[in-house]
Structure formats: C-alpha cells, structure tokens
Coordinates of C-alpha atoms in Angstrom, one line a residue:
M217 CA -23.2 39.7 -52.2
M218 CA -24.6 43.2 -52.6
N219 CA -27.9 43.5 -50.6
E220 CA -30.3 45.5 -52.5
H221 CA -29.6 49.1 -50.7
Q222 CA -26.0 48.5 -51.1
Q223 CA -26.6 47.8 -55.3
K224 CA -28.8 51.0 -55.6
L225 CA -26.4 53.0 -53.7
T226 CA -23.1 51.8 -55.2
Q227 CA -24.9 51.5 -59.1
Y228 CA -26.0 55.7 -58.7
L229 CA -23.3 57.3 -57.0
V230 CA -20.4 55.3 -59.4
A231 CA -22.2 56.8 -62.1
F232 CA -22.3 59.7 -60.7
I233 CA -18.9 60.2 -60.2
E234 CA -17.6 58.5 -63.8
E235 CA -19.5 61.7 -65.1
L236 CA -17.9 64.0 -62.7
V237 CA -14.3 62.7 -63.7
G238 CA -14.8 62.2 -67.8
N239 CA -15.9 66.2 -67.4
G240 CA -12.6 66.8 -65.8
V241 CA -13.2 66.5 -61.9
D242 CA -9.7 65.0 -61.2
E243 CA -9.4 66.1 -57.4
V244 CA -11.5 66.0 -54.6
V245 CA -10.7 67.6 -51.1
I246 CA -12.5 66.1 -48.2
S247 CA -13.4 66.4 -44.8
P248 CA -14.3 63.4 -43.1
G249 CA -17.7 62.7 -41.4
S250 CA -19.9 59.6 -41.0
R251 CA -22.8 60.4 -43.4
S252 CA -20.3 61.3 -46.7
T253 CA -18.8 57.9 -46.3
P254 CA -20.1 56.7 -49.5
L255 CA -19.0 59.4 -51.8
A256 CA -15.9 59.5 -49.9
L257 CA -14.7 55.6 -50.1
L258 CA -15.9 55.7 -53.8
F259 CA -13.8 58.7 -54.7
A260 CA -11.0 57.1 -52.6
H261 CA -11.2 53.9 -54.4
H262 CA -11.5 55.8 -58.1
P263 CA -7.6 54.8 -59.6
G264 CA -8.1 58.7 -62.0
V265 CA -8.7 61.0 -59.1
K266 CA -6.5 62.4 -56.4
T267 CA -7.9 63.1 -53.0
Y268 CA -6.9 65.1 -50.2
T269 CA -8.2 64.6 -46.4
N270 CA -8.7 67.8 -44.0
V271 CA -10.2 67.5 -41.2
D272 CA -11.4 71.1 -41.1
E273 CA -14.1 72.1 -43.3
R274 CA -13.2 75.9 -43.8
S275 CA -9.8 75.2 -45.1
A276 CA -10.4 72.4 -46.7
A277 CA -12.8 74.5 -49.2
F278 CA -10.0 77.2 -49.4
F279 CA -7.9 74.7 -50.1
G280 CA -9.7 73.0 -52.9
L281 CA -10.2 76.5 -54.4
G282 CA -6.6 76.8 -54.6
I283 CA -6.4 73.6 -56.5
A284 CA -9.2 75.2 -59.0
K285 CA -7.4 78.5 -59.5
S286 CA -3.8 77.1 -60.4
K287 CA -4.6 74.0 -62.1
K288 CA -7.6 76.4 -64.2
K289 CA -10.1 73.3 -63.3
P290 CA -13.1 72.2 -61.4
V291 CA -12.6 70.9 -58.3
A292 CA -15.1 68.9 -55.8
I293 CA -14.7 69.2 -52.0
L294 CA -17.3 66.8 -49.6
C295 CA -17.9 67.1 -45.9
S296 CA -20.9 65.3 -44.0
S297 CA -23.9 66.8 -42.8
G298 CA -25.2 69.2 -40.4
T299 CA -23.0 72.5 -40.0
A300 CA -19.8 70.9 -41.9
G301 CA -21.2 72.8 -45.3
A302 CA -21.7 75.7 -43.2
N303 CA -18.0 76.3 -42.7
Y304 CA -18.1 75.9 -46.2
Y305 CA -19.4 79.2 -47.0
P306 CA -16.3 81.6 -47.3
A307 CA -15.0 79.6 -49.7
V308 CA -18.2 79.2 -51.4
I309 CA -18.6 83.4 -51.3
E310 CA -15.2 83.9 -52.9
A311 CA -15.5 81.5 -55.6
R312 CA -18.6 83.2 -57.1
Y313 CA -17.0 86.3 -56.5
G314 CA -13.9 84.8 -57.7
K315 CA -15.1 82.9 -60.7
V316 CA -13.8 79.9 -59.6
P317 CA -15.2 76.5 -60.7
L318 CA -15.7 74.5 -57.5
I319 CA -18.3 71.2 -57.1
V320 CA -19.7 71.5 -53.7
L321 CA -20.6 68.2 -52.5
T322 CA -22.6 67.7 -49.0
A323 CA -24.0 64.5 -47.5
D324 CA -27.3 64.9 -46.0
R325 CA -29.9 62.9 -43.7
P326 CA -32.8 61.0 -45.9
H327 CA -35.9 63.1 -46.5
E328 CA -37.5 61.1 -43.2
L329 CA -34.8 62.1 -41.2
R330 CA -35.1 66.2 -41.9
E331 CA -36.8 68.6 -39.6
V332 CA -37.9 65.9 -36.9
G333 CA -34.7 66.6 -34.2
A334 CA -32.3 64.0 -35.9
P335 CA -28.8 64.6 -34.9
Q336 CA -26.6 66.2 -37.5
A337 CA -29.7 67.5 -39.4
I338 CA -30.2 71.0 -40.4
N339 CA -32.1 72.3 -43.5
Q340 CA -28.9 72.0 -45.9
I341 CA -31.7 72.7 -49.2
D342 CA -30.2 76.0 -51.2
L343 CA -27.5 76.4 -48.3
Y344 CA -25.8 78.5 -50.3
G345 CA -28.5 81.2 -51.4
K346 CA -27.7 82.9 -54.5
H347 CA -23.8 82.6 -53.7
V348 CA -23.8 79.4 -55.7
K349 CA -24.7 79.2 -59.7
W350 CA -27.1 76.4 -59.4
S351 CA -27.9 73.6 -56.6
I352 CA -29.6 70.4 -56.6
D353 CA -31.0 68.4 -53.7
M354 CA -30.2 64.9 -55.6
A355 CA -32.8 62.1 -55.3
L356 CA -32.3 59.3 -52.8
P357 CA -30.1 56.5 -54.7
E358 CA -31.7 53.9 -57.0
S359 CA -30.4 51.6 -59.3
I360 CA -32.9 52.1 -62.2
P361 CA -31.8 52.8 -65.5
S362 CA -33.8 56.3 -65.3
M363 CA -32.0 57.2 -62.6
V364 CA -28.5 56.0 -63.5
Q365 CA -28.5 58.4 -66.0
Y366 CA -30.4 61.2 -64.1
A367 CA -27.2 61.0 -61.5
R368 CA -24.8 60.8 -64.8
S369 CA -27.1 64.0 -66.2
S370 CA -27.2 65.8 -63.4
A371 CA -23.1 65.3 -62.9
A372 CA -22.3 66.6 -66.0
R373 CA -24.8 69.6 -65.9
G374 CA -23.0 70.9 -62.5
V375 CA -19.8 70.6 -64.3
S376 CA -20.5 72.4 -67.5
I377 CA -22.5 75.0 -65.1
S378 CA -19.9 75.4 -63.0
T379 CA -17.2 75.8 -65.9
G380 CA -19.5 78.3 -67.9
Y381 CA -18.7 81.9 -67.9
P382 CA -18.1 83.2 -65.2
E383 CA -17.0 80.1 -64.0
G384 CA -18.3 79.4 -60.1
P385 CA -19.8 77.1 -57.8
V386 CA -22.1 74.7 -58.0
H387 CA -24.1 72.5 -54.8
Y388 CA -24.9 69.3 -55.0
N389 CA -27.2 68.2 -51.8
F390 CA -27.3 64.0 -51.2
P391 CA -29.1 62.3 -49.0
F392 CA -28.1 59.1 -47.5
R393 CA -29.7 56.2 -45.9
E394 CA -28.0 53.7 -43.7
P395 CA -26.1 51.6 -44.6
L396 CA -23.6 54.2 -45.8
I397 CA -21.1 51.4 -47.2
P398 CA -20.6 50.9 -50.9
D399 CA -19.9 47.5 -52.5
L400 CA -16.2 48.3 -53.7
K401 CA -15.6 44.8 -54.6
Q402 CA -18.1 45.0 -57.3
V403 CA -17.1 48.4 -58.6
E404 CA -14.8 48.7 -61.4
F405 CA -15.0 52.3 -62.8
I406 CA -15.0 53.2 -66.4
T407 CA -12.0 55.8 -67.0
G408 CA -11.7 58.4 -70.1
Q409 CA -14.1 60.3 -71.6
S410 CA -17.5 60.8 -70.3
G411 CA -20.2 60.0 -72.0
K412 CA -22.4 63.7 -71.7
R413 CA -19.8 66.5 -72.9
V414 CA -20.7 70.1 -72.8
L415 CA -18.6 71.8 -75.4
Q416 CA -18.4 75.7 -75.1
G417 CA -17.4 78.4 -77.6
N418 CA -16.5 82.0 -77.6
R419 CA -18.4 85.0 -77.8
Q420 CA -17.1 87.5 -80.4
L421 CA -18.7 90.4 -82.1
P422 CA -20.1 90.6 -85.8
A423 CA -18.1 93.1 -88.1
D424 CA -20.6 96.1 -88.0
I425 CA -19.5 96.7 -84.1
Q426 CA -16.1 95.9 -84.3
H427 CA -16.1 98.4 -87.0
D428 CA -18.0 101.1 -85.2
L429 CA -15.8 100.6 -82.0
Q430 CA -12.9 100.8 -84.4
E431 CA -14.1 104.6 -85.8
Q432 CA -14.7 105.2 -82.1
I433 CA -11.0 104.8 -80.8
M434 CA -9.6 105.9 -84.1
N435 CA -11.2 109.4 -83.1
S436 CA -10.0 109.4 -79.4
K437 CA -6.8 111.5 -78.6
R438 CA -6.7 110.6 -75.2
G439 CA -7.3 106.8 -74.5
I440 CA -6.4 104.6 -71.8
V441 CA -6.9 100.8 -71.7
V442 CA -7.5 99.6 -67.9
C443 CA -6.5 95.9 -66.8
G444 CA -7.7 94.5 -63.7
P445 CA -8.0 90.8 -62.1
G446 CA -9.4 87.8 -63.4
I447 CA -8.1 88.5 -67.5
S448 CA -7.3 85.4 -69.1
E449 CA -3.5 84.8 -69.2
E450 CA -4.1 84.1 -72.8
A451 CA -5.3 87.3 -73.5
V452 CA -2.4 89.3 -72.3
Q453 CA -0.8 88.9 -75.7
S454 CA -3.2 90.3 -77.5
I455 CA -4.0 93.4 -75.2
T456 CA -0.6 94.4 -75.1
E457 CA -0.4 94.4 -79.2
F458 CA -4.1 96.3 -79.2
A459 CA -2.9 99.3 -77.1
E460 CA -0.1 99.2 -79.3
A461 CA -1.5 99.4 -82.2
Y462 CA -3.7 102.5 -81.0
A463 CA -0.8 104.3 -79.1
L464 CA -3.0 103.6 -75.8
P465 CA -1.4 103.6 -72.1
I466 CA -2.1 100.4 -70.2
L467 CA -2.9 100.9 -66.6
A468 CA -2.5 97.3 -65.2
D469 CA -3.3 95.9 -61.8
P470 CA -0.6 93.5 -59.9
L471 CA -3.7 90.9 -60.4
S472 CA -3.7 91.2 -64.0
F473 CA -0.8 89.3 -65.6
V474 CA 0.2 91.9 -67.5
R475 CA 2.9 93.4 -65.3
S476 CA 5.3 90.5 -66.1
G477 CA 6.3 88.1 -68.8
G478 CA 7.7 88.1 -71.9
H479 CA 5.3 90.2 -73.8
S480 CA 5.8 93.7 -74.6
K481 CA 5.4 96.1 -71.5
E482 CA 6.5 99.3 -73.3
N483 CA 3.1 101.0 -72.9
I484 CA 2.1 99.6 -69.3
M485 CA 2.0 102.0 -66.5
D486 CA 3.0 100.4 -63.1
C487 CA 2.7 103.4 -60.9
Y488 CA -0.6 105.0 -61.8
D489 CA -1.9 104.5 -58.3
T490 CA 0.8 106.8 -56.9
V491 CA 0.4 109.1 -60.2
L492 CA -3.1 109.4 -59.7
R493 CA -2.8 110.5 -55.6
I494 CA -1.6 113.9 -56.7
D495 CA -3.9 116.1 -58.3
E496 CA -2.0 118.5 -60.6
C497 CA -1.5 114.7 -62.4
K498 CA -5.5 113.7 -62.7
E499 CA -6.0 117.0 -64.2
A500 CA -3.3 116.4 -67.2
L501 CA -4.2 113.0 -67.1
Q502 CA -8.0 112.9 -67.7
P503 CA -8.8 110.5 -70.8
D504 CA -11.6 110.6 -73.5
L505 CA -12.2 107.0 -73.6
V506 CA -11.9 104.2 -71.2
I507 CA -11.5 100.3 -72.3
R508 CA -11.6 98.2 -69.0
F509 CA -10.9 94.2 -69.1
G510 CA -11.4 92.3 -66.1
A511 CA -12.5 93.3 -63.0
M512 CA -11.9 96.6 -60.9
P513 CA -8.3 97.2 -60.2
V514 CA -7.1 97.5 -56.3
S515 CA -6.2 100.5 -56.5
K516 CA -8.7 103.4 -54.8
A517 CA -6.6 106.3 -56.2
L518 CA -7.5 105.0 -59.7
M519 CA -11.4 103.9 -58.7
L520 CA -11.5 107.4 -57.5
F521 CA -10.3 109.2 -60.6
L522 CA -12.5 106.7 -63.0
K523 CA -15.6 107.8 -60.7
S524 CA -14.5 111.6 -61.1
L525 CA -14.4 111.8 -64.7
P526 CA -17.0 113.6 -67.0
D527 CA -19.2 111.9 -69.0
I528 CA -16.9 109.9 -71.7
P529 CA -17.1 106.3 -73.5
T530 CA -16.4 103.4 -70.8
W531 CA -16.1 100.6 -72.3
V532 CA -16.7 97.6 -70.0
V533 CA -14.9 93.8 -71.8
S534 CA -16.0 90.9 -70.5
K535 CA -16.8 87.1 -71.6
G536 CA -20.1 86.7 -70.2
E537 CA -23.1 88.6 -68.7
E538 CA -21.7 89.5 -64.8
W539 CA -21.8 93.3 -64.3
Q540 CA -18.3 94.8 -63.3
D541 CA -18.8 98.4 -63.3
P542 CA -18.4 99.4 -59.4
T543 CA -18.4 102.9 -60.8
A544 CA -21.7 103.2 -62.9
R545 CA -19.8 105.1 -65.6
G546 CA -20.1 102.4 -68.2
T547 CA -21.6 103.1 -71.6
H548 CA -20.4 100.1 -73.5
Y549 CA -21.1 96.3 -72.1
I550 CA -19.2 94.3 -74.6
Q551 CA -19.6 90.9 -74.0
C552 CA -16.5 89.5 -76.1
E553 CA -13.8 87.1 -75.6
E554 CA -10.7 89.1 -74.8
N555 CA -8.9 87.3 -77.3
L556 CA -11.0 88.2 -80.0
F557 CA -12.3 91.8 -79.2
C558 CA -8.2 92.9 -79.4
Q559 CA -7.7 90.9 -82.9
G560 CA -10.9 91.9 -83.9
L561 CA -10.5 95.9 -83.5
M562 CA -6.4 95.8 -84.6
K563 CA -7.8 94.7 -88.2
N564 CA -6.9 97.6 -89.8
S565 CA -6.1 99.8 -87.5
A566 CA -3.2 102.8 -87.2
H567 CA -2.5 105.4 -84.7
S568 CA 1.1 107.7 -85.5
D569 CA 0.0 110.1 -83.0
R570 CA 1.8 108.9 -80.1
E571 CA 2.0 112.3 -77.5
W572 CA -0.5 110.8 -75.0
L573 CA 1.1 108.1 -75.1
D574 CA 4.5 109.4 -74.4
H575 CA 3.3 111.5 -71.9
W576 CA 2.0 108.9 -69.5
K577 CA 5.2 107.2 -70.1
G578 CA 7.3 110.3 -69.0
V579 CA 5.0 111.0 -65.7
N580 CA 4.9 107.4 -65.0
D581 CA 9.0 106.8 -65.5
Q582 CA 9.5 109.8 -63.2
A583 CA 7.4 108.7 -60.2
K584 CA 8.9 104.5 -60.6
G585 CA 12.3 106.9 -60.3
L586 CA 11.1 108.7 -57.2
L587 CA 9.2 105.3 -55.6
I588 CA 12.6 103.6 -55.9
H589 CA 15.3 106.4 -54.8
G590 CA 12.7 108.1 -52.3
H591 CA 12.0 104.9 -50.2
Q592 CA 14.6 104.2 -47.7
A593 CA 13.7 103.5 -44.8
W594 CA 12.9 99.6 -43.4
D595 CA 9.3 99.1 -43.7
E596 CA 6.4 96.7 -45.2
G597 CA 6.8 98.2 -48.6
M598 CA 10.8 97.7 -48.7
A599 CA 10.4 94.5 -48.0
V600 CA 7.6 93.4 -50.4
H601 CA 9.8 95.6 -52.8
Q602 CA 13.1 93.0 -51.6
L603 CA 10.5 90.1 -52.1
I604 CA 9.5 90.8 -55.5
Q605 CA 13.3 91.8 -56.7
H606 CA 14.3 87.9 -54.8
L607 CA 11.6 86.0 -56.6
P608 CA 12.9 83.2 -59.2
E609 CA 11.9 82.8 -63.1
G610 CA 8.4 80.9 -62.8
A611 CA 7.3 81.9 -59.7
T612 CA 4.1 82.5 -58.2
L613 CA 3.3 84.9 -55.3
F614 CA -0.4 84.5 -53.4
S615 CA -1.1 87.6 -51.6
S616 CA -3.1 87.9 -48.7
N617 CA -5.8 91.5 -48.9
S618 CA -5.5 94.7 -46.8
M619 CA -1.8 96.0 -47.0
P620 CA 0.0 93.4 -48.4
I621 CA -2.2 93.7 -51.8
R622 CA -1.7 97.4 -52.0
D623 CA 1.9 97.0 -51.2
L624 CA 2.4 94.7 -54.5
D625 CA 0.5 97.9 -56.5
T626 CA 3.1 100.3 -55.2
F627 CA 6.0 98.4 -55.7
L628 CA 5.3 95.3 -58.5
F629 CA 7.4 97.2 -61.3
T630 CA 7.3 95.8 -64.8
D631 CA 9.5 92.8 -64.9
D632 CA 10.4 90.4 -68.0
R633 CA 10.5 87.2 -65.9
S634 CA 7.2 85.0 -65.6
L635 CA 5.8 86.0 -62.3
R636 CA 2.0 84.8 -61.8
I637 CA 0.5 86.9 -58.8
F638 CA -2.9 85.6 -57.3
A639 CA -5.0 87.2 -54.7
N640 CA -8.5 85.9 -53.2
R641 CA -10.3 89.5 -55.0
G642 CA -13.7 88.1 -55.1
A643 CA -14.8 88.9 -51.9
N644 CA -11.5 90.6 -50.5
G645 CA -11.6 88.8 -47.3
I646 CA -8.7 87.6 -45.2
D647 CA -10.6 84.0 -44.3
G648 CA -8.9 81.2 -46.1
V649 CA -5.8 82.6 -47.5
V650 CA -3.3 80.2 -46.4
S651 CA -5.2 77.1 -47.4
T652 CA -6.1 78.9 -50.7
A653 CA -2.3 79.3 -51.7
L654 CA -1.3 75.9 -50.3
G655 CA -4.0 74.0 -52.5
M656 CA -2.2 76.4 -55.6
S657 CA 0.7 75.2 -54.3
T658 CA -0.2 71.8 -55.6
G659 CA 0.4 73.0 -59.2
S660 CA 2.0 75.9 -59.1
K661 CA 6.2 76.1 -58.0
P662 CA 7.9 77.4 -56.6
M663 CA 4.9 79.2 -54.5
Y664 CA 5.3 82.1 -51.8
L665 CA 2.8 83.5 -49.9
L666 CA 2.9 87.2 -49.0
I667 CA 0.2 87.7 -45.8
G668 CA 0.1 89.9 -42.9
D669 CA -0.3 88.5 -39.0
L670 CA -4.2 88.8 -39.0
A671 CA -4.9 86.8 -41.5
F672 CA -2.1 84.5 -40.8
F673 CA -3.7 84.0 -37.1
H674 CA -7.4 83.5 -39.0
D675 CA -6.5 80.3 -40.9
L676 CA -3.3 78.4 -39.0
N677 CA -5.5 75.6 -39.1
G678 CA -4.7 75.0 -43.1
L679 CA -1.1 74.3 -42.0
L680 CA -1.9 70.9 -41.2
T681 CA -2.7 69.8 -44.7
A682 CA 0.9 71.4 -45.5
R683 CA 2.3 68.3 -43.0
K684 CA 0.3 65.9 -43.7
Y685 CA 1.0 66.2 -48.0
Q686 CA 4.3 67.7 -47.4
L687 CA 3.5 70.9 -49.5
D688 CA 6.4 73.2 -50.5
M689 CA 5.9 76.9 -49.9
T690 CA 7.3 79.7 -48.5
I691 CA 5.1 82.0 -46.2
I692 CA 6.6 85.9 -45.8
V693 CA 4.4 87.0 -42.5
M694 CA 4.7 90.7 -42.2
N695 CA 3.8 91.1 -38.2
N696 CA 3.2 94.2 -38.1
N697 CA 0.6 93.4 -34.8
G698 CA -2.5 93.8 -35.8
G699 CA -4.6 95.0 -38.7
G700 CA -2.4 97.6 -40.7
I701 CA -4.8 98.5 -43.0
F702 CA -7.1 100.6 -40.7
S703 CA -3.9 102.7 -39.2
Y704 CA -4.3 104.2 -43.1
L705 CA -8.4 105.0 -42.2
P706 CA -10.1 107.9 -40.3
Q707 CA -10.7 105.4 -37.6
A708 CA -6.8 105.6 -36.5
G709 CA -8.2 109.3 -35.4
D710 CA -10.0 107.6 -32.2
Q711 CA -7.2 106.8 -30.1
T712 CA -9.5 106.3 -27.4
H713 CA -11.5 103.0 -29.4
F714 CA -8.9 102.1 -32.0
E715 CA -6.5 99.7 -30.8
D716 CA -9.2 97.8 -29.5
L717 CA -11.8 97.5 -31.9
F718 CA -9.2 98.1 -35.1
G719 CA -5.9 97.9 -34.2
T720 CA -6.6 94.7 -32.4
P721 CA -2.8 94.0 -31.4
M722 CA -2.4 89.8 -30.8
D723 CA 0.9 89.9 -29.0
L724 CA 1.9 86.6 -31.3
E725 CA 4.9 85.5 -32.4
F726 CA 4.7 82.4 -34.8
G727 CA 7.5 80.5 -34.0
H728 CA 5.5 78.5 -31.7
A729 CA 3.1 77.7 -34.8
A730 CA 5.7 76.7 -36.9
K731 CA 7.4 74.0 -34.1
L732 CA 3.5 72.8 -33.9
Y733 CA 3.2 72.5 -37.6
G734 CA 6.8 71.5 -38.4
A735 CA 7.4 73.9 -40.4
H736 CA 11.1 76.0 -40.7
Y737 CA 11.0 79.1 -39.1
F738 CA 13.1 82.4 -39.5
H739 CA 12.8 85.3 -37.5
V740 CA 13.2 88.6 -39.2
A741 CA 13.9 91.8 -37.5
S742 CA 15.8 94.1 -39.4
Q743 CA 16.5 94.3 -43.4
S744 CA 19.6 92.6 -43.1
E745 CA 18.3 89.5 -41.8
F746 CA 15.5 89.3 -45.0
I747 CA 17.0 88.4 -47.6
P748 CA 19.5 85.4 -45.9
A749 CA 16.4 84.4 -44.6
L750 CA 14.8 84.3 -48.6
Q751 CA 17.8 82.5 -49.7
E752 CA 17.8 79.7 -47.0
A753 CA 14.4 79.0 -47.4
D754 CA 14.7 78.7 -50.8
Q755 CA 17.2 76.1 -50.3
T756 CA 14.8 73.8 -47.8
K757 CA 12.1 71.7 -48.8
G758 CA 8.6 72.2 -46.9
I759 CA 6.8 75.0 -45.4
K760 CA 9.1 77.8 -44.7
I761 CA 7.4 80.4 -42.1
I762 CA 9.4 84.2 -42.7
E763 CA 8.1 86.4 -39.7
V764 CA 8.9 89.3 -40.5
I765 CA 8.7 91.9 -37.4
T766 CA 7.4 95.7 -38.3
N767 CA 6.2 98.4 -36.6
R768 CA 2.8 99.4 -37.5
E769 CA 3.0 103.3 -37.2
E770 CA 6.3 103.8 -38.5
N771 CA 5.0 101.8 -41.4
V772 CA 2.5 104.4 -41.6
A773 CA 4.3 107.2 -41.6
N774 CA 7.0 106.2 -44.0
H775 CA 4.2 105.2 -46.6
R776 CA 3.2 108.8 -46.3
K777 CA 5.9 110.1 -46.2
L778 CA 6.5 108.5 -49.9
W779 CA 3.5 109.2 -51.7
N780 CA 4.4 112.8 -50.3
F781 CA 7.9 113.4 -51.7
V782 CA 6.8 111.5 -54.9
S783 CA 3.7 114.2 -54.8
R784 CA 5.8 116.9 -54.2
E785 CA 8.8 116.4 -56.7
M786 CA 6.6 115.3 -59.6
T787 CA 4.3 118.7 -58.8
Q788 CA 7.4 120.8 -58.8
N789 CA 8.6 119.6 -62.1
M790 CA 5.0 120.0 -63.6
K791 CA 5.4 123.9 -62.6
G792 CA 8.7 124.0 -63.9
E793 CA 7.7 122.8 -67.5

C-alpha cells in the first residue's frame, strides 16, 4: 500500500515522464546517485524508454549529446545532486552552441536543506546560466490534479523549447524529499502520443522579398555560396540546385554534408582553404556577393578572406534568430528555412554566364591535383587522406577539433559515397569527444572516430560505456605526443617554454588503455601498417583503437612544404597565363 508521500512522488513523476516520452524523449543516460533515485527507477521501469548508465557525469552528458546528434531527437541526461550536475557543464555548453536538443535533469535537496550545510547540496538554481534555453526549479511532488497537470505542462514545454530552432539544452532541477522510492508496483505508464503537443512550422520569405533577392543575384557577376556546419541534411540537394541555377561556386565545409553524397557536386569547391592561402588567388577570386548557409566554416583562410573583402552584399541565411556572423560583414540576415529559401529563389531563375564559376573550378581542380600529387610524405595528413578513401559507403566519421578537423578540411575531397562527417564545433573544445562519438555509434553504423592523443586522453573514461554496452566503433588516434595545432601558431617560436606550456608531451602509448577497457588495439608506426590495421578493424566487432605514431615537428614541416609547393606552382601558372 502506497503511503501518502509515495503517492505524491509517483503520480507527479509518472505524469512528467509520460509527457517527455510522448513528445519523443525515449532515451535517457543516467549517472547513478541517491537523490535522483525516483526518476532513475521510473525511467528504467518505463517499457518505452531505453536507458544507459554511466558513472562519469561528464562522459554521460557527452554520450547523451552524441545520441541526440546521431538520431536528431531530444535525449535526457539524469544525475544526482551536488557537483554531479556541474560535471554536465561542458556538454551543456556544447549543446547550446552546437544546437543539440538535450534535456538536463538534476536532482536536488528540498528547499529546507538548501544553504544550511546539508551534504551534497549546492546552489543548483540556474546552474547553467545562459547556456541553456530554459531552466526551471520544479515544485516538490504533489498528486493533486493541478500539480499533475503542472508536471505534464512543464515536460511538454521544455521539450518544445529544446527542439525549437535553434535547438539546445533545457534544465529541470527536481527537489526530492526522502524517502526516495516510488511505488513501482502501482505504476502503469500510458504509452503512445502525448496529451500535449507543440507543432512547429518552417519559416519562409514573402514573395516580394524573394523577388528582391532574386534580382540582386541576377545582377551579381561573381557570387559565391558558403556552406558551414549545421546545415540541414535535407537541404543539401536544394542548395546545390540553387547554386547550379545561378552558376555559383559552393565553398563547402567538411561538416556541411555537401562534399559527399548522391547530389551533384559539379559546383562544389573542396580546396578553397588551400587556394585562399595564396595572395594571387585571393585577388582573382574576390566575389561581389556572398550567400552563407550554416555556421562559419572551419577554415581560417576563408574567415580572413571574407573579413578582407570590401563592402559587398553578404547574406546570412538561418532558420532562426541566432547571430552567426563572426566576421561582422553581414548585410542581410535572412531568417528562412534553407530548403524554402532555395526553392523560392529558383523560380524563374536563369543565369547563362558561367565564366566566373568555370574560373573557380579551374583553380580548385588545379589545387586538388597539386595536393594529391605533391603530398608524398607519411604524416597525419596522409593518414587522414587514406582513412577517407578507406571509409565504406554510409560510414559516419566523427572528428576531434584542433588538427584532425583541419586535416579533414584539406583532404576531404568531393565523393559520391554517402559519408556523414560530424564534430563538436559548438564550442570547438576537445573535451568529451570520445563519449560524443560513442553516443553517435548507437545510431550510426559503421562508426569511426578521428582524434588526437590529448583529446583521447581527456576522455578515456568514455570507453567504459563502450565496454558496458558492447558498442562498435573504430578509433584512429593520431599520437604526435602533444598538442599538434600549437606548433602552427606563433607560440612555437618560444622554444624556452613551448613544450611545457603548449606542446605538453605526455609520452603515452594507449595499448594499456585498450587492455583496461577491453578494446582491440593496433599499433601503427609506418604507412605500410595503416591500411591493414583499418581492414582488420573493419572485420572486428567492438571498440578498435588504431594508434598512429607521428612526429609533431615533421608533420608541421610537411604541411608547410605542401602548402608552399601548391602556392608556388599555382602562382607560376597564373603568371604564365
């Protein structure tokens, strides 16, 4: 027989969970703890909820973020009170800036135990500040009808805010009094569609604005389309058709989903990062109109190029109100769904002059040929190039930040295979990379992770979840014994303190970590060993760690030698013309 407290606790939380599940939240990552017991037990008891447990809250949060990224749906993460929720912070920040719907649930002490020295009690009100779209300190559980409806409304409201564009995290803080055990024997969840639904539509432009923008494109002679991270995969076809209709080159970031797939890649420039390092090319390729979809691309060369342009029309197309313009050069901030924008402006379009587009194609093709044939040395760039060529149809590759994503930018050429490339580019950090990729592996197969040794070390704990749930992923660790990207920066000139403060060599090999977590391990010290290791990993189930040993100094020298070679050859060809 339920006592009164159990009745209140159970009915209140059952209503909340039913509404979450009814609005699409059916996967929960739980970090064990005492105060979160009521929610943890009820989630585990729900027949329609898939639960994961992860004892490390930082890893758990990134794991949930990875599931949400892969499956394009809101995912809940649950932890106890105290500093447990603080360990969610890096993933919450990434979800905010990476536009990932994350439902953050923290348990808390009841109000009478706050700020009085009670154990595991910190101030959790607005714990994540402006890094969540919405936060609420939930009322203590009650079973009267108005409070049950309050629980339902709060659940539906939070999911709708989290999934409304731009997607992002929301935070529920739940105070619970003891005893913490709900009466599971009396629980019968109502499954199916939620009683409260929020239906969201797409933004489109009125006809007069479409006509005005169309005229501006028609009057342009040298327009370009820039595609960055965060573009809807469903919009890629429309964007490429739009560019073809107006004979516009597309400068496509590796995370834009534009460089690979079944759509036309006729107008896609995949070597602009290399091309825009060359002064003569920058002068010859200056546009008179920039149309940008998604966030700013990875390429620093492109960023500097766009910032250096004279005052020209620059359109930033976005589905919502976020201000994605770090160059501050935008002249039109167009809030419209990408598909509808492209389809609306393609009506009655005609652009017969292809000289500008052909010029871009010629420069891009020349740079690509030089990159392929001029890169002979075995280094991280060569390994990334070979990895890309090896990926099977339908593969998903998650990239760490720093050098891995930049090597992808250089060596990911257009491809008819359907390859999906992801990274945590919201805050551009290296924390939680392993856990995010593992979360993605629950919905993306085959799954690969490209990561450096520092980022791998930073999130080794994530491998525990992989072992627990027998996840399948191939991890390629570029071990250059430190932070490789710093070797490209001015700090590298100070040899007195560089290694200690920036290079940070760890002198680690990860075979011991593989053994600890039950992963298959491959040690690659030469080019001849790399492809066989990838092939064997493809035939092996579970977590596979391929540790590629590289030299930081040689890697920097090879990259610079390659860029200088391409620059010299292209400059000479341009002068010869």
